[in-house]
XYZ file of C-alpha atoms in Angstrom:
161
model
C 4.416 1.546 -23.853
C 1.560 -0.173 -22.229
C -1.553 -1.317 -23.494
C -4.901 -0.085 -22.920
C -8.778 -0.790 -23.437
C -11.040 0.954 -25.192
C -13.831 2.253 -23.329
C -16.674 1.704 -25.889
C -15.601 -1.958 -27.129
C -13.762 -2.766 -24.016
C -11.566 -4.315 -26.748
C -7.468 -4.367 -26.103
C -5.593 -1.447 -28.056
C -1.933 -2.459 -28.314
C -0.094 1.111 -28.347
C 3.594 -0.447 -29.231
C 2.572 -2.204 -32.174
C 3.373 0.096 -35.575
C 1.673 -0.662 -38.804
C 4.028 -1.055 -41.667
C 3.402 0.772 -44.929
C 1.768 -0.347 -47.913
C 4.309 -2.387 -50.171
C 4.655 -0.477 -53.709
C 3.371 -2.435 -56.877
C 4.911 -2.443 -59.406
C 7.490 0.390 -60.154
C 10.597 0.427 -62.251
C 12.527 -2.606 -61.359
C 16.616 -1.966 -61.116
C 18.935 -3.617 -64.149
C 21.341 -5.490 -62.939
C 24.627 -4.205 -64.505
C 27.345 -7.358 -65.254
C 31.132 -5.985 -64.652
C 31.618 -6.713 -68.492
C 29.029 -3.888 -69.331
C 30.582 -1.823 -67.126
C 34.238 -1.779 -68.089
C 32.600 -1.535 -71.253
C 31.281 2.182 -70.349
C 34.722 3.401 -69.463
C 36.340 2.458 -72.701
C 37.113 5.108 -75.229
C 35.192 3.551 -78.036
C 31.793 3.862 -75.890
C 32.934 7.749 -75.169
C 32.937 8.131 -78.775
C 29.688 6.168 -79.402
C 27.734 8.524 -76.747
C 29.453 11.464 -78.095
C 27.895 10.189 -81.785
C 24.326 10.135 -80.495
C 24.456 12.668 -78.651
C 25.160 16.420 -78.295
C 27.311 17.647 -80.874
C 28.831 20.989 -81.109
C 27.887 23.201 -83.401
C 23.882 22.495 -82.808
C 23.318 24.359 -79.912
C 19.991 25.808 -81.086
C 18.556 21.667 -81.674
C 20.638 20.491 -78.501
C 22.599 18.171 -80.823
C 20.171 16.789 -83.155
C 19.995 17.974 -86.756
C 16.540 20.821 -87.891
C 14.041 18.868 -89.744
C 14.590 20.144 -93.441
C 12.115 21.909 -95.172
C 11.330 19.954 -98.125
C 10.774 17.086 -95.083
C 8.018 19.525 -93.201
C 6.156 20.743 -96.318
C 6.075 17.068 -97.119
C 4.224 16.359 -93.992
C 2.014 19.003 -94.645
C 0.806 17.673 -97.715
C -0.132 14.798 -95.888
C -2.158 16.194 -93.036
C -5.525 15.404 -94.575
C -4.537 11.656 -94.798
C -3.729 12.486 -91.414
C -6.751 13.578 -90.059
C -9.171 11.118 -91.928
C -6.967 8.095 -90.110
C -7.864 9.587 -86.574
C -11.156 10.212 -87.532
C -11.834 6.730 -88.480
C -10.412 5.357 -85.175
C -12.300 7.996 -83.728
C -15.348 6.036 -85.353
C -13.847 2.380 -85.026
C -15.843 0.250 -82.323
C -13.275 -2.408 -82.192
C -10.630 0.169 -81.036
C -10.162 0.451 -77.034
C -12.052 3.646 -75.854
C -8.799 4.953 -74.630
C -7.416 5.114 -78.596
C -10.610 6.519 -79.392
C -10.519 9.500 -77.147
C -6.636 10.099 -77.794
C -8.029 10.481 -81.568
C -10.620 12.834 -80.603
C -9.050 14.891 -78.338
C -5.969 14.974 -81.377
C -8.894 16.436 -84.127
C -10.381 18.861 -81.287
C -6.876 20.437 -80.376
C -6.032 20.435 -84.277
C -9.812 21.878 -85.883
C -10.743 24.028 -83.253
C -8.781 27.073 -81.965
C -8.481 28.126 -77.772
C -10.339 30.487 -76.725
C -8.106 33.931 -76.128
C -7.524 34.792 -72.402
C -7.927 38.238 -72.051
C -6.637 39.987 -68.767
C -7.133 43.818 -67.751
C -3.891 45.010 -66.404
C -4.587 48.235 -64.337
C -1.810 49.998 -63.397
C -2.144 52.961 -60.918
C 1.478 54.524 -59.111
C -0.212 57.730 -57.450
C 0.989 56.668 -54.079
C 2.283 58.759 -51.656
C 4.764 58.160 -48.423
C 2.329 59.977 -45.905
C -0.654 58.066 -47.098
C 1.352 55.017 -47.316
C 2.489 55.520 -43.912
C -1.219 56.395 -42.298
C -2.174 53.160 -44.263
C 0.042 51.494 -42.339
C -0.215 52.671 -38.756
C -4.020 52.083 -39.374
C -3.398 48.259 -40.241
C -0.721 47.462 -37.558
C -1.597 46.257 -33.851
C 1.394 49.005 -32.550
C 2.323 52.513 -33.685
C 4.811 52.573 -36.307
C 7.728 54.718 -36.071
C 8.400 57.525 -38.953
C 11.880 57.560 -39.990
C 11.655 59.371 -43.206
C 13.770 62.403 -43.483
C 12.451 65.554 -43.872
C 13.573 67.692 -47.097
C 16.341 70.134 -47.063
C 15.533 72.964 -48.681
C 17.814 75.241 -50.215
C 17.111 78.645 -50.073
C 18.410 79.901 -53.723
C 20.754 82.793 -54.012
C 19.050 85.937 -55.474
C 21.773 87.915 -55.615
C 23.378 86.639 -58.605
């Protein structure tokens, strides 16, 4: 490639030279893995650890983790005002970053106040038919369109019997 000047400027544009890309910040950073940790992970005793905390037969429903009991839920319940007075007072708190603050207040809108319904009008209308479909679209195309439907046999009934 050669170089050339810019007619405005008269300044030099170099036409071979490629900028590089940005450099990332930040980013997840790799772990280095030591090859004690990972003879480790092929031993039989780590198969059965992952196979501990993990999916267990048996619980498809809860993809391996045990159903919150009842008692457990209707004890949480009980607690929901408790609940709700704690993020409304870091709602309130000025010493808590604004970010906290709005997490609580978005937390007491979704929980006190109910989304509005979406209501959609489904119209549903199936008088078509082939000739008017077809005239449809002839009149839309740029060429004629060829009509390839077959024609009905009729049979003629026997009146004799």
């Amino acid at each position: 490639m050669s170089d050339e000047i810019d007619n405005e400027t008269g300044n030099e544009i170099k036409l071979d030279v490629i900028p590089s890309p940005p450099k990332k910040k930040g980013g997840r950073r790799k772990r280095a893995v030591s090859e004690k940790e990972q003879e480790r992970w092929q031993t039989d005793e780590w198969k059965d650890h992952l196979k501990k905390i993990g999916f267990q037969k048996g619980r498809e429903k809860t993809g391996g983790r045990v159903a919150t009991p009842k008692e457990t839920k209707e004890w949480i319940a009980g607690k929901s005002i408790n609940v709700a007075e704690f993020m409304w007072d870091l709602m309130n708190d000025d010493t808590q970053p604004i970010k906290e603050r709005r997490a609580a207040a978005v937390w007491l809108g979704e929980m006190s106040m109910a989304k509005a319904p979406v209501q959609q009008e489904i119209k549903v209308d199936h008088n078509y038919n082939l000739n008017n479909m077809l005239i449809e679209a002839q009149r839309n195309a740029g060429k004629p369109i060829l009509d390839i439907t077959p024609n009905p046999i009729a049979i003629e009934e026997d009146k004799d019997a």
